[in-house]
Coordinates of C-alpha atoms in Angstrom, one line a residue:
Chain C
M129 CA 0.0 0.0 0.0
K130 CA 1.2 3.5 -0.8
S131 CA 2.2 5.3 2.3
V132 CA 4.7 7.6 4.0
F133 CA 6.8 6.2 6.8
V134 CA 8.7 8.0 9.6
Y135 CA 11.3 6.3 11.8
C136 CA 10.7 7.7 15.3
E137 CA 13.7 7.9 17.7
V138 CA 12.8 7.3 21.3
E139 CA 15.1 8.3 24.2
N140 CA 13.9 7.9 27.8
K141 CA 10.3 7.1 26.7
K142 CA 10.2 10.4 24.8
V143 CA 9.8 10.7 21.0
A144 CA 12.7 12.8 19.9
E145 CA 12.0 16.4 18.8
I146 CA 13.4 15.6 15.3
S147 CA 11.0 12.7 14.9
Q148 CA 8.1 15.0 15.8
E149 CA 9.2 17.4 13.1
L150 CA 9.5 14.6 10.7
L151 CA 6.0 13.3 11.5
S152 CA 4.7 16.8 10.6
A153 CA 6.8 16.8 7.3
G154 CA 5.6 13.3 6.5
K155 CA 2.0 14.3 7.1
R156 CA 2.3 17.1 4.7
L157 CA 3.6 14.7 2.1
A158 CA 1.0 12.1 2.9
V159 CA -1.8 14.8 2.5
K160 CA -0.4 15.7 -1.0
L161 CA -0.3 12.1 -1.9
G162 CA -3.6 11.3 -0.4
C163 CA -2.1 8.3 1.4
P164 CA -1.7 7.2 5.1
L165 CA 1.1 8.2 7.4
E166 CA 2.8 5.5 9.3
A167 CA 5.4 5.5 12.1
M168 CA 7.9 3.0 13.4
A169 CA 9.2 3.1 17.0
F170 CA 11.5 0.6 18.6
G171 CA 12.6 0.6 22.2
T172 CA 12.0 -0.7 25.8
D173 CA 8.9 -0.1 27.8
L174 CA 7.1 1.9 25.2
N175 CA 3.7 1.6 26.8
G176 CA 1.6 4.7 25.8
I177 CA 4.2 6.0 23.4
E178 CA 1.6 6.1 20.7
E179 CA -0.1 9.1 22.5
Q180 CA 3.0 11.2 21.6
I181 CA 2.8 10.1 18.0
T182 CA -0.8 10.1 16.9
P183 CA -1.6 13.9 17.2
Y184 CA 0.7 14.4 14.2
G185 CA -1.8 12.7 12.0
V186 CA -0.4 9.1 12.1
D187 CA -2.7 6.4 10.9
R188 CA -0.7 3.3 11.9
I189 CA 2.2 2.9 14.4
H190 CA 4.5 -0.1 14.2
L191 CA 5.8 -0.8 17.7
A192 CA 8.6 -3.1 18.7
D193 CA 9.1 -3.3 22.5
D194 CA 12.0 -5.4 23.8
A195 CA 14.8 -5.1 26.4
S196 CA 17.4 -5.5 23.5
L197 CA 16.1 -2.4 21.6
S198 CA 17.2 0.4 23.9
P199 CA 19.7 2.1 23.7
Y200 CA 19.7 2.1 19.9
R201 CA 22.0 -0.4 18.2
T202 CA 22.4 -0.7 14.4
L203 CA 21.8 -4.4 13.7
P204 CA 18.5 -5.0 15.6
H205 CA 16.9 -1.7 14.5
T206 CA 18.0 -2.5 10.9
A207 CA 16.5 -6.0 11.0
L208 CA 13.1 -4.7 12.3
A209 CA 12.9 -1.8 9.9
K210 CA 13.9 -3.9 7.0
E211 CA 11.2 -6.5 7.8
I212 CA 8.4 -3.9 8.2
L213 CA 9.4 -1.9 5.1
K214 CA 9.6 -5.0 3.0
K215 CA 6.1 -6.1 4.1
E216 CA 4.5 -2.7 3.9
A217 CA 6.3 -1.4 0.8
P218 CA 5.8 2.3 1.5
Q219 CA 6.6 5.0 -1.1
I220 CA 8.6 7.3 1.2
V221 CA 10.6 6.8 4.4
L222 CA 12.0 9.6 6.5
F223 CA 14.7 9.6 9.2
G224 CA 16.3 12.2 11.3
A225 CA 19.9 13.2 10.2
T226 CA 21.1 12.3 13.8
S227 CA 23.7 10.0 15.2
V228 CA 21.0 7.3 15.0
G229 CA 19.4 8.1 11.7
R230 CA 22.7 8.5 9.9
D231 CA 23.8 5.2 11.2
L232 CA 20.6 3.3 10.5
A233 CA 19.3 4.8 7.2
P234 CA 22.3 4.0 4.9
R235 CA 22.6 0.4 6.3
L236 CA 18.8 0.0 5.6
A237 CA 19.0 1.6 2.1
S238 CA 21.7 -0.9 1.2
A239 CA 19.6 -3.9 2.6
L240 CA 16.6 -2.7 0.7
N241 CA 18.5 -1.8 -2.3
C242 CA 17.0 1.7 -2.6
G243 CA 18.1 5.3 -2.8
L244 CA 18.8 7.6 0.2
T245 CA 19.3 11.4 0.1
A246 CA 21.1 12.9 3.1
D247 CA 20.4 16.2 4.9
C248 CA 17.4 17.5 2.8
T249 CA 16.2 21.0 3.5
I250 CA 13.1 20.8 1.4
L251 CA 10.7 17.8 0.7
D252 CA 8.1 18.0 -1.9
I253 CA 6.0 15.9 -4.3
G254 CA 6.4 16.2 -8.1
D255 CA 6.6 14.5 -11.4
H256 CA 9.5 13.4 -13.7
F257 CA 9.6 12.5 -17.2
V258 CA 12.3 9.8 -18.0
K259 CA 13.3 10.4 -21.6
K260 CA 14.9 7.0 -22.1
E261 CA 11.7 5.2 -21.1
K262 CA 9.5 7.9 -22.6
K263 CA 7.5 7.6 -19.5
E264 CA 6.2 10.2 -17.0
Y265 CA 6.6 9.1 -13.3
K266 CA 3.9 10.8 -11.1
N267 CA 4.1 12.0 -7.5
L268 CA 7.8 11.3 -6.8
L269 CA 9.5 12.6 -3.7
Y270 CA 11.6 15.7 -4.5
A271 CA 14.5 15.5 -2.0
I272 CA 16.1 18.9 -2.2
R273 CA 19.4 19.7 -0.6
P274 CA 22.3 22.1 -0.9
A275 CA 25.2 20.3 -2.5
F276 CA 28.8 20.9 -3.3
G277 CA 29.8 23.0 -0.3
G278 CA 26.4 24.8 -0.6
S279 CA 27.1 26.4 -3.9
I280 CA 24.0 24.7 -5.5
M281 CA 20.6 23.3 -4.5
A282 CA 20.1 19.8 -6.1
N283 CA 16.8 18.2 -6.4
I284 CA 17.4 14.5 -6.0
I285 CA 14.8 12.0 -7.2
N286 CA 14.5 8.2 -7.4
W287 CA 11.9 6.7 -9.7
D288 CA 12.7 3.0 -10.0
M289 CA 14.2 1.6 -6.8
H290 CA 11.7 2.1 -4.0
P291 CA 11.2 3.2 -1.2
Q292 CA 12.5 6.7 -1.6
M293 CA 14.4 7.6 1.6
A294 CA 15.7 10.8 3.0
T295 CA 17.2 12.2 6.1
V296 CA 16.5 15.6 7.5
R297 CA 18.4 17.7 10.2
E298 CA 16.7 18.8 13.4
G299 CA 15.1 22.2 13.2
V300 CA 14.6 22.2 9.4
M301 CA 11.0 21.1 9.3
K302 CA 8.2 22.8 11.2
K303 CA 6.5 20.7 13.9
E304 CA 2.7 21.1 14.2
I305 CA 0.0 19.1 15.7
F306 CA -2.5 17.8 13.1
D307 CA -5.4 16.8 15.3
K308 CA -5.0 16.1 19.1
D309 CA -7.8 13.6 18.9
Y310 CA -6.5 11.6 16.0
T311 CA -6.5 7.9 16.3
A312 CA -4.1 5.3 15.1
E313 CA -4.0 1.6 14.6
V314 CA -1.1 0.1 16.7
V315 CA 0.7 -2.9 15.2
K316 CA 2.8 -4.7 17.7
I317 CA 5.9 -6.4 16.2
D318 CA 7.0 -9.8 17.3
V319 CA 10.7 -9.0 18.0
D320 CA 11.8 -12.5 18.7
K321 CA 10.8 -13.6 15.2
I322 CA 12.9 -11.0 13.6
V323 CA 15.9 -10.1 15.7
T324 CA 18.4 -13.0 15.8
E325 CA 21.5 -13.6 18.0
D326 CA 23.7 -12.4 15.2
D327 CA 22.0 -9.0 15.4
L328 CA 23.1 -8.6 19.0
V329 CA 26.9 -9.1 18.7
V330 CA 27.8 -5.5 19.1
K331 CA 27.5 -4.7 22.9
I332 CA 27.1 -1.3 24.6
L333 CA 29.5 -1.3 27.6
D334 CA 29.1 2.3 28.7
R335 CA 27.1 5.3 27.7
H336 CA 27.0 9.0 28.7
I337 CA 24.4 11.3 27.2
E338 CA 24.9 15.0 28.0
E339 CA 22.0 17.3 27.7
S340 CA 23.6 20.2 25.9
D341 CA 23.3 23.7 27.5
V342 CA 23.5 25.2 24.0
N343 CA 20.1 26.1 22.7
L344 CA 20.5 27.8 19.4
K345 CA 17.1 27.0 18.1
E346 CA 15.2 28.9 20.7
A347 CA 17.6 31.9 20.9
P348 CA 15.9 35.2 19.7
I349 CA 19.3 36.7 18.9
I350 CA 22.3 35.0 17.5
V351 CA 25.8 36.4 17.1
A352 CA 27.7 34.1 14.7
G353 CA 31.3 34.1 13.6
G354 CA 33.0 32.7 10.6
Y355 CA 36.6 31.9 9.6
G356 CA 37.1 35.7 9.3
V357 CA 37.1 35.9 13.1
G358 CA 40.5 34.5 12.9
S359 CA 41.0 32.9 16.4
K360 CA 39.4 31.3 19.4
E361 CA 40.2 34.6 21.3
G362 CA 38.4 36.5 18.6
F363 CA 35.1 34.8 19.6
D364 CA 35.3 36.5 23.1
L365 CA 34.1 39.7 21.5
L366 CA 31.1 37.8 20.0
V367 CA 30.4 36.1 23.3
E368 CA 30.4 39.6 25.0
L369 CA 28.0 41.0 22.5
A370 CA 25.7 38.0 22.6
G371 CA 25.6 38.2 26.4
L372 CA 24.7 41.8 26.3
L373 CA 21.9 41.3 23.8
G374 CA 20.5 38.1 25.6
G375 CA 21.5 35.9 22.7
E376 CA 23.6 32.9 21.9
V377 CA 26.9 32.6 20.0
G378 CA 27.1 30.4 16.9
G379 CA 29.6 29.7 14.2
S380 CA 30.0 28.7 10.6
R381 CA 31.4 25.3 9.7
A382 CA 34.8 26.9 8.7
A383 CA 35.0 28.5 12.2
V384 CA 34.2 25.1 13.8
D385 CA 36.6 23.1 11.6
A386 CA 39.2 25.7 12.5
G387 CA 38.6 25.0 16.2
Y388 CA 37.5 28.5 17.0
I389 CA 34.1 27.3 18.4
D390 CA 32.5 24.0 19.6
H391 CA 30.8 21.9 17.0
D392 CA 27.5 22.0 19.0
R393 CA 27.3 25.7 18.1
Q394 CA 27.6 25.2 14.3
I395 CA 24.9 26.8 12.2
G396 CA 24.1 25.5 8.7
Q397 CA 23.1 22.6 6.7
T398 CA 25.2 20.2 8.7
G399 CA 24.7 22.0 11.9
T400 CA 21.7 23.6 13.5
T401 CA 19.0 25.5 11.6
V402 CA 17.9 28.7 13.3
R403 CA 15.2 31.3 12.9
P404 CA 16.1 34.1 15.3
K405 CA 14.6 37.6 15.1
L406 CA 18.2 39.0 14.8
Y407 CA 21.2 37.3 13.3
I408 CA 24.6 39.0 13.3
A409 CA 27.0 37.4 10.9
A410 CA 30.6 38.5 11.7
G411 CA 33.3 37.5 9.2
I412 CA 31.0 34.9 7.6
S413 CA 31.3 34.9 3.8
G414 CA 27.9 33.2 3.4
A415 CA 28.3 29.8 1.6
V416 CA 24.9 28.2 1.1
Q417 CA 26.0 25.4 3.4
H418 CA 25.8 28.1 6.1
T419 CA 22.9 30.3 4.8
A420 CA 20.7 27.2 4.5
G421 CA 20.6 27.2 8.3
M422 CA 19.9 30.9 8.9
H423 CA 18.3 32.6 6.0
D424 CA 14.8 32.7 7.7
A425 CA 16.2 35.1 10.4
S426 CA 13.8 38.1 10.6
M427 CA 16.8 40.5 10.4
I428 CA 20.3 40.0 9.4
I429 CA 23.4 42.1 10.0
S430 CA 26.6 41.2 8.1
V431 CA 29.9 42.6 9.3
N432 CA 32.6 41.9 6.7
N433 CA 35.6 43.6 5.3
D434 CA 34.7 42.1 1.9
P435 CA 32.0 44.3 0.2
D436 CA 31.3 41.3 -2.2
A437 CA 30.7 38.6 0.5
P438 CA 27.6 36.6 -0.5
M439 CA 26.2 37.1 3.0
N440 CA 25.9 40.8 2.3
K441 CA 23.2 40.2 -0.3
L442 CA 21.1 38.4 2.3
A443 CA 21.6 41.1 5.0
D444 CA 19.3 44.0 6.0
Y445 CA 22.4 45.9 7.2
V446 CA 25.9 45.5 5.9
I447 CA 28.8 47.1 7.8
I448 CA 31.9 47.1 5.7
G449 CA 34.9 47.0 8.1
D450 CA 37.0 45.0 10.4
L451 CA 34.9 43.0 12.9
N452 CA 37.5 43.6 15.6
E453 CA 36.7 47.4 15.4
V454 CA 33.0 47.1 14.4
I455 CA 31.9 44.7 17.2
P456 CA 33.4 46.8 20.1
K457 CA 31.6 49.8 18.6
M458 CA 28.3 47.9 18.7
I459 CA 28.9 46.9 22.3
K460 CA 29.7 50.5 23.2
Y461 CA 26.7 52.1 21.5
Y462 CA 24.3 49.4 22.7
K463 CA 25.4 50.1 26.2
K464 CA 25.1 53.9 25.6
N465 CA 21.6 53.8 24.0
A466 CA 19.8 50.9 25.7
K467 CA 17.4 51.8 28.5
Chain H
M221 CA 47.7 -10.8 20.2
R222 CA 47.6 -12.0 16.6
P223 CA 48.4 -9.4 13.8
L224 CA 45.4 -7.8 12.2
K225 CA 44.7 -7.0 8.5
I226 CA 43.3 -3.6 8.3
I227 CA 41.8 -1.9 5.2
V228 CA 41.4 1.9 5.2
M229 CA 38.9 3.4 2.7
A230 CA 40.1 6.8 1.6
K231 CA 38.7 9.3 -0.9
Q232 CA 40.1 12.1 -2.8
V233 CA 37.8 15.1 -2.6
P234 CA 37.7 18.7 -3.9
D235 CA 38.4 21.0 -1.0
T236 CA 35.0 22.6 -0.4
R237 CA 35.9 24.0 3.1
N238 CA 37.8 27.1 2.1
V239 CA 36.5 28.3 -1.2
G240 CA 38.8 31.0 -2.2
T241 CA 37.9 34.0 -4.4
D242 CA 39.8 32.3 -7.3
A243 CA 37.4 29.4 -7.3
M244 CA 34.4 31.7 -7.4
K245 CA 32.8 32.5 -10.7
P246 CA 31.5 36.1 -11.3
D247 CA 28.0 34.9 -10.6
G248 CA 28.9 33.8 -7.1
T249 CA 28.8 30.0 -7.9
V250 CA 31.8 27.7 -7.3
N251 CA 34.1 26.5 -10.1
R252 CA 34.6 22.9 -9.1
G253 CA 37.6 22.5 -11.3
K254 CA 39.5 25.3 -9.5
L255 CA 39.3 23.6 -6.1
P256 CA 42.3 21.7 -4.9
A257 CA 42.0 17.9 -4.7
I258 CA 42.8 16.7 -1.2
F259 CA 42.8 13.6 1.0
N260 CA 39.4 13.6 2.7
P261 CA 40.0 14.9 6.2
D262 CA 38.0 12.3 8.1
D263 CA 39.8 9.5 6.1
L264 CA 43.1 10.8 7.3
H265 CA 41.8 10.3 10.9
A266 CA 40.9 6.7 9.9
L267 CA 44.4 6.2 8.6
E268 CA 45.8 7.4 11.9
L269 CA 43.7 5.1 13.9
A270 CA 44.8 2.2 11.7
L271 CA 48.5 3.1 12.1
N272 CA 47.9 3.5 15.8
I273 CA 46.6 -0.1 16.0
K274 CA 49.6 -1.2 13.9
D275 CA 51.9 0.4 16.5
R276 CA 50.0 -1.4 19.3
V277 CA 49.7 -4.8 17.6
P278 CA 52.9 -6.0 16.0
G279 CA 52.7 -7.6 12.6
T280 CA 49.5 -5.7 11.7
T281 CA 49.2 -4.6 8.1
V282 CA 47.4 -1.5 6.8
T283 CA 46.1 -1.4 3.1
I284 CA 44.9 1.8 1.7
L285 CA 41.9 1.4 -0.7
T286 CA 40.7 4.3 -2.9
M287 CA 38.2 4.7 -5.7
G288 CA 38.3 7.4 -8.3
P289 CA 39.9 8.7 -11.5
Q290 CA 43.6 8.3 -12.1
R291 CA 44.7 11.4 -10.1
A292 CA 43.3 9.6 -7.0
A293 CA 46.5 7.5 -7.1
D294 CA 47.8 10.5 -5.0
I295 CA 45.8 9.0 -2.1
V296 CA 47.6 5.7 -2.3
R297 CA 51.0 7.4 -2.4
E298 CA 50.1 9.7 0.5
G299 CA 49.1 6.6 2.5
Y300 CA 52.4 5.0 1.7
Y301 CA 54.2 8.2 2.8
R302 CA 52.5 8.1 6.2
G303 CA 53.1 4.4 6.9
A304 CA 50.6 2.2 5.0
D305 CA 52.0 -1.2 3.9
D306 CA 49.9 -1.6 0.7
G307 CA 47.7 0.3 -1.5
I308 CA 45.0 -0.5 -4.1
M309 CA 43.1 1.7 -6.5
I310 CA 39.7 1.0 -7.9
S311 CA 39.4 2.8 -11.2
D312 CA 37.4 2.3 -14.3
R313 CA 35.4 4.8 -16.3
R314 CA 32.3 2.5 -15.9
F315 CA 32.3 3.3 -12.2
G316 CA 31.6 6.9 -12.9
G317 CA 28.5 8.7 -11.9
A318 CA 27.9 6.3 -8.9
D319 CA 25.7 7.5 -5.9
T320 CA 26.5 6.1 -2.5
L321 CA 24.7 2.7 -3.1
A322 CA 26.6 1.9 -6.3
T323 CA 29.8 3.1 -4.6
S324 CA 29.4 0.9 -1.6
Y325 CA 28.7 -2.1 -3.9
T326 CA 31.9 -1.4 -5.8
I327 CA 34.0 -1.0 -2.6
A328 CA 32.4 -4.1 -1.1
Q329 CA 33.3 -6.1 -4.2
A330 CA 36.9 -5.0 -3.9
I331 CA 37.1 -5.7 -0.2
K332 CA 35.6 -9.3 -0.7
K333 CA 38.5 -9.8 -3.0
M334 CA 40.9 -8.8 -0.3
A335 CA 39.5 -11.3 2.2
P336 CA 40.4 -12.4 4.9
Y337 CA 40.4 -9.1 6.8
D338 CA 39.8 -8.1 10.4
L339 CA 39.0 -4.4 10.3
I340 CA 37.7 -1.9 7.7
L341 CA 38.2 1.7 8.6
G342 CA 37.0 4.8 6.9
G343 CA 36.3 8.5 7.7
R344 CA 32.8 9.2 9.0
Q345 CA 32.0 11.3 5.9
A346 CA 33.5 12.9 2.9
I347 CA 33.4 16.7 2.6
D348 CA 32.2 16.8 -1.0
G349 CA 28.8 15.3 0.0
D350 CA 28.8 15.0 3.8
T351 CA 26.4 12.0 3.5
A352 CA 28.2 9.6 5.8
Q353 CA 26.5 6.7 3.9
V354 CA 29.2 4.7 2.2
G355 CA 30.6 3.2 5.4
P356 CA 27.3 1.7 6.7
Q357 CA 26.2 0.7 3.2
S358 CA 29.5 -1.2 2.7
A359 CA 29.2 -2.9 6.1
D360 CA 25.7 -4.1 5.0
K361 CA 27.0 -5.5 1.7
L362 CA 29.9 -7.3 3.6
K363 CA 27.4 -8.6 6.1
I364 CA 29.6 -7.4 9.0
P365 CA 28.8 -5.2 12.0
Q366 CA 29.4 -1.5 11.9
V367 CA 30.6 0.9 14.5
T368 CA 30.1 4.5 13.4
Y369 CA 31.7 7.8 14.8
V370 CA 34.7 6.1 16.5
E371 CA 36.9 8.5 18.4
E372 CA 39.2 6.1 20.2
I373 CA 40.1 2.3 20.3
V374 CA 40.0 1.5 24.0
E375 CA 41.0 -2.2 23.8
I376 CA 41.9 -4.9 21.2
N377 CA 41.8 -8.6 22.2
E378 CA 41.7 -11.9 20.3
D379 CA 37.9 -11.8 20.1
E380 CA 36.8 -8.2 20.0
I381 CA 37.6 -4.6 19.5
I382 CA 36.3 -2.0 22.0
A383 CA 35.8 1.5 20.7
K384 CA 34.6 4.9 22.1
R385 CA 32.0 6.5 19.8
R386 CA 31.3 10.2 19.6
L387 CA 27.5 10.9 19.5
E388 CA 25.8 14.2 19.0
K389 CA 24.9 14.4 22.7
G390 CA 27.5 12.2 24.3
V391 CA 29.8 9.2 24.1
E392 CA 29.2 5.5 24.0
T393 CA 31.7 2.6 24.5
V394 CA 30.9 -0.5 22.4
S395 CA 32.5 -3.9 21.7
S396 CA 32.4 -5.7 18.4
P397 CA 33.6 -9.0 17.2
F398 CA 36.0 -9.2 14.2
P399 CA 35.7 -8.6 11.3
C400 CA 33.9 -5.2 11.6
L401 CA 33.7 -1.9 9.8
M402 CA 34.3 1.4 11.7
T403 CA 33.8 5.0 10.6
V404 CA 36.1 7.4 12.3
H405 CA 35.1 10.8 13.7
G406 CA 37.0 14.0 13.2
S407 CA 37.4 14.4 16.9
S408 CA 39.9 11.5 17.0
P409 CA 43.7 12.2 16.8
E410 CA 45.1 14.0 13.7
C411 CA 47.1 11.8 11.3
R412 CA 50.9 11.6 11.8
S413 CA 53.1 13.5 9.2
R414 CA 54.8 11.9 6.3
I415 CA 57.9 9.8 7.1
A416 CA 60.9 11.0 5.0
K417 CA 62.2 7.5 4.5
K418 CA 58.9 6.4 3.1
V419 CA 58.6 9.4 0.8
M420 CA 61.9 8.4 -0.6
Q421 CA 60.8 4.8 -0.8
Y422 CA 57.4 5.3 -2.6
K423 CA 57.7 8.7 -4.4
Y424 CA 57.9 6.8 -7.7
A425 CA 54.9 4.5 -7.0
R426 CA 52.6 4.6 -10.0
T427 CA 49.7 2.8 -11.5
N428 CA 50.1 1.0 -14.8
T429 CA 47.8 3.6 -16.4
E430 CA 50.1 6.4 -15.1
L431 CA 53.1 4.5 -16.4
G432 CA 51.5 4.0 -19.7
S433 CA 51.3 7.7 -20.6
K434 CA 53.4 8.8 -23.5
N435 CA 55.8 11.0 -21.6
T436 CA 56.9 8.3 -19.1
D437 CA 60.6 8.2 -18.5
V438 CA 62.3 4.9 -19.5
A439 CA 64.3 5.0 -16.2
L440 CA 60.9 5.0 -14.3
L441 CA 59.7 1.9 -16.3
D442 CA 63.1 0.2 -15.3
L443 CA 62.7 1.1 -11.8
H444 CA 59.2 -0.5 -11.7
K445 CA 60.7 -3.7 -13.1
K446 CA 63.3 -3.8 -10.5
R447 CA 60.9 -2.8 -7.6
P448 CA 57.4 -4.3 -8.4
Y449 CA 56.1 -3.1 -5.1
L450 CA 56.1 0.4 -6.7
T451 CA 53.3 -0.5 -9.1
I452 CA 50.0 0.3 -7.5
P453 CA 47.4 -2.4 -8.4
E454 CA 44.5 -1.0 -10.4
W455 CA 41.2 -2.8 -10.4
G456 CA 38.5 -2.4 -13.0
V457 CA 35.0 -3.9 -13.3
E458 CA 36.2 -7.4 -14.3
D459 CA 38.8 -7.5 -11.6
I460 CA 36.3 -7.2 -8.8
D461 CA 33.6 -9.3 -10.6
A462 CA 31.2 -6.4 -10.5
D463 CA 27.7 -6.7 -11.9
P464 CA 27.4 -3.9 -14.6
D465 CA 23.8 -3.2 -13.5
K466 CA 25.0 -2.3 -10.0
I467 CA 27.8 0.1 -10.7
G468 CA 28.0 3.7 -12.1
L469 CA 25.0 5.5 -13.1
A470 CA 23.0 2.3 -13.8
G471 CA 23.4 1.1 -10.3
S472 CA 22.5 4.4 -8.6
P473 CA 18.9 4.8 -7.6
T474 CA 19.3 8.5 -6.8
K475 CA 19.4 10.9 -9.7
V476 CA 19.8 14.6 -9.9
K477 CA 16.7 16.0 -11.5
S478 CA 17.9 19.6 -11.5
V479 CA 20.3 21.9 -9.9
E480 CA 19.9 25.5 -9.1
S481 CA 22.7 27.9 -8.5
I482 CA 22.1 29.9 -5.4
V483 CA 21.4 33.5 -6.0
L484 CA 21.0 35.4 -2.7
T485 CA 18.4 38.1 -2.9
A486 CA 18.5 41.3 -1.0
N487 CA 15.4 42.8 0.6
E488 CA 16.5 46.4 1.1
T489 CA 20.1 46.3 2.2
K490 CA 21.5 49.3 4.0
I491 CA 25.2 49.6 3.4
L492 CA 27.1 51.2 6.2
S493 CA 30.8 52.1 6.9
D494 CA 32.5 51.2 10.1
S495 CA 32.3 54.8 11.4
D496 CA 31.0 55.6 14.9
A497 CA 28.1 57.5 13.4
D498 CA 27.0 54.6 11.2
V499 CA 27.2 52.0 13.9
E500 CA 25.5 54.1 16.5
G501 CA 22.8 54.9 13.9
M502 CA 22.1 51.3 13.3
I503 CA 22.0 50.4 17.0
K504 CA 19.6 53.2 17.6
E505 CA 17.3 52.0 14.8
L506 CA 17.4 48.4 16.2
I507 CA 16.5 49.6 19.7
E508 CA 13.6 51.8 18.4
N509 CA 12.0 48.9 16.4
H510 CA 12.5 46.7 19.5
T511 CA 14.7 44.2 17.6
I512 CA 17.1 44.6 20.6
G513 CA 16.9 46.2 24.0

C-alpha cells in the first residue's frame, strides 16, 4: 500500500524532537499524496508512546518493544525496519539526520537496495519524465538539498528503486499538531521472530548522554562568527555582544573546523537550523552550506571587510569593516543607548 | 595478540571547506575544477587510527583502498608516505556517476577480493557530499557489524575490539567481534606526518595507467621492473567481478533532477561604513524597532 513512513527515535520514553518534526513533514507529504502516514518506534517499555505520535496525524504505528532495543544499536533496528518496510512497501521513508538516523538509514538503504538522500532541506512531491523510457513518473519525492559546499541546490529523485528515503536535520521542518484527537492503529511487532543472536553481537558497555546547554534553536538573537574571526580569542568579542543582547553565539562550519568554536554551536546545513529575530554574521562569507541554516532570520546584519561577500546580499544591514573594530563599537553604542 | 589485517577506505575530494575567491565564478557560484584535490580529512583520521593499531599490535598490516579517477593514485601514495603497507586503487570509467549505493557495492566487491580481513576503517564522511552513507552501506554488503563515529580504540583482544563513539549528545563505548567496519570521527587524533624515508621509498609509486602515458621516463619503467612493489594495483569492473547493472549511473537509484545555482536576494540592504556614526545609527534603529533592547 502506498504510504509515507517515519522512523521515530525514542530516548527515555520520549519521542525525539526531530521525529516529531518529521511526522509533521511526513503528514504534509501524505496529504499531498492522499495516502496514510505510518510510524515505526523501537525501544524498551514503550507503553503509551503512541499518544505522543498520533496527534501528528499518524494512521498506523508499528511498535517493537523489547529489552534489547534500547539504547539504539544498528543491527536489531535495521533488522526490524527492513522487515516492516519489505512487508508494507511504502513509497517514502524519512529519518532524522542524527547520530542514530545517519547510522541506520544507509545500512537499511543498502539492505533494501534503494536510494537515500542525506540532509534534505526541502521535501516536496512532483513528477518526472524519463526520456529514455518515454514515461512520466507521477508523484515522486523531491528530496532537495544544498550540494557541493552549498554552492548549488540539487533536487534528487529516485523513480525506480523504492522506497524513496531521505534524512533531515533537526530544526529544518516545522512541527505542528495535526489533530490532538487523531487515532491510530497500533501494530505490535514480534521482536523474537525478527531479531536474531547475530544482530546482538555489538554490545554497549558504557554510555553518557549529556543534555547540551546550548540552545541555538530557541535563541531570539544569535551572534555568529566565521573563519574571518581569525581565532578562538576573537570569539570572546562575539560572546560579549551576545551576552549583552541576551542571545547565543554560533559559528560557521569553517570556524568550527578551524577549532574557534565548539561543533554544537555550528549553524548551517550540517549544523543547527535557526530562525532568530536577529542574526549578526561576523566574518561569515555566506556559503549556502551556512545560509541554508539561517536565511529565515527576521533580520540579518553582516559585518565583513569584503564588500562582495555573498552574506551581504542576504543582509538587511551591511557594515563594511574589520569586525574587531565594529563589534566593540556595537557593544559601546548598545550600552550607551539601551534603556 | 595475533596481527590484524586492516583496510582503510580513503577518498580524494575537492576542498570545499575554504573556497577562495579564485574558485568563485563572477555569478557567485563555485568553479569545481578550481578547487584543490585533497585527502578527505576524516579519512586521514581513519588512517591514523589504523597506524595506531599497527603500533600497538605487532605484525598488523594497513592497506589503503581508494576509488576514483587516475589522479586519485595520489591518495595511495600519501598513504604509503605516512606508513601504509599496501595500496589498491579501484578505477574504471564505468564506475563513474555512482551514488553512495553503487559506490558501496563497488567498494564491497573489492574488499571481498581482499578477504580475509579483520577491520575496515574509513572516515565518518567525505566533505564533498557529507552523506556519511558509504561506510554503513559497505558494512551491510559485507554482512559485518558497523561501529560509526569512532573516536578512540579502547582495547583490542583476540575476540573483540572495544571503541569509544562520539555521538551528538554524548559518548558510548561498544565492543564488536571481528571482522567489523568502523567509521572514524574527526574528533579522533590527527594523522601523523609523512615519514621522510617512506617518501623516498614510494615517491615513484605509479599505477600502470600512469606508467602507460606517452611521456613516461624509461628510467621510471626500469625502476618499476626492479621494484614491483612500486606498481599500484589498479582494479576495474572485471577484476572485482562487478555486476554492470549495480555500478556507475545504472546502479544508482538517486538521480539529480535539477540543480539551481544559489542567488541570494536582498530585501532592502543598508550599506554602512565602520564609522562611529553609522554603527550608532544602526544600533539606535534596532532599539527603536524593538529588535534589541
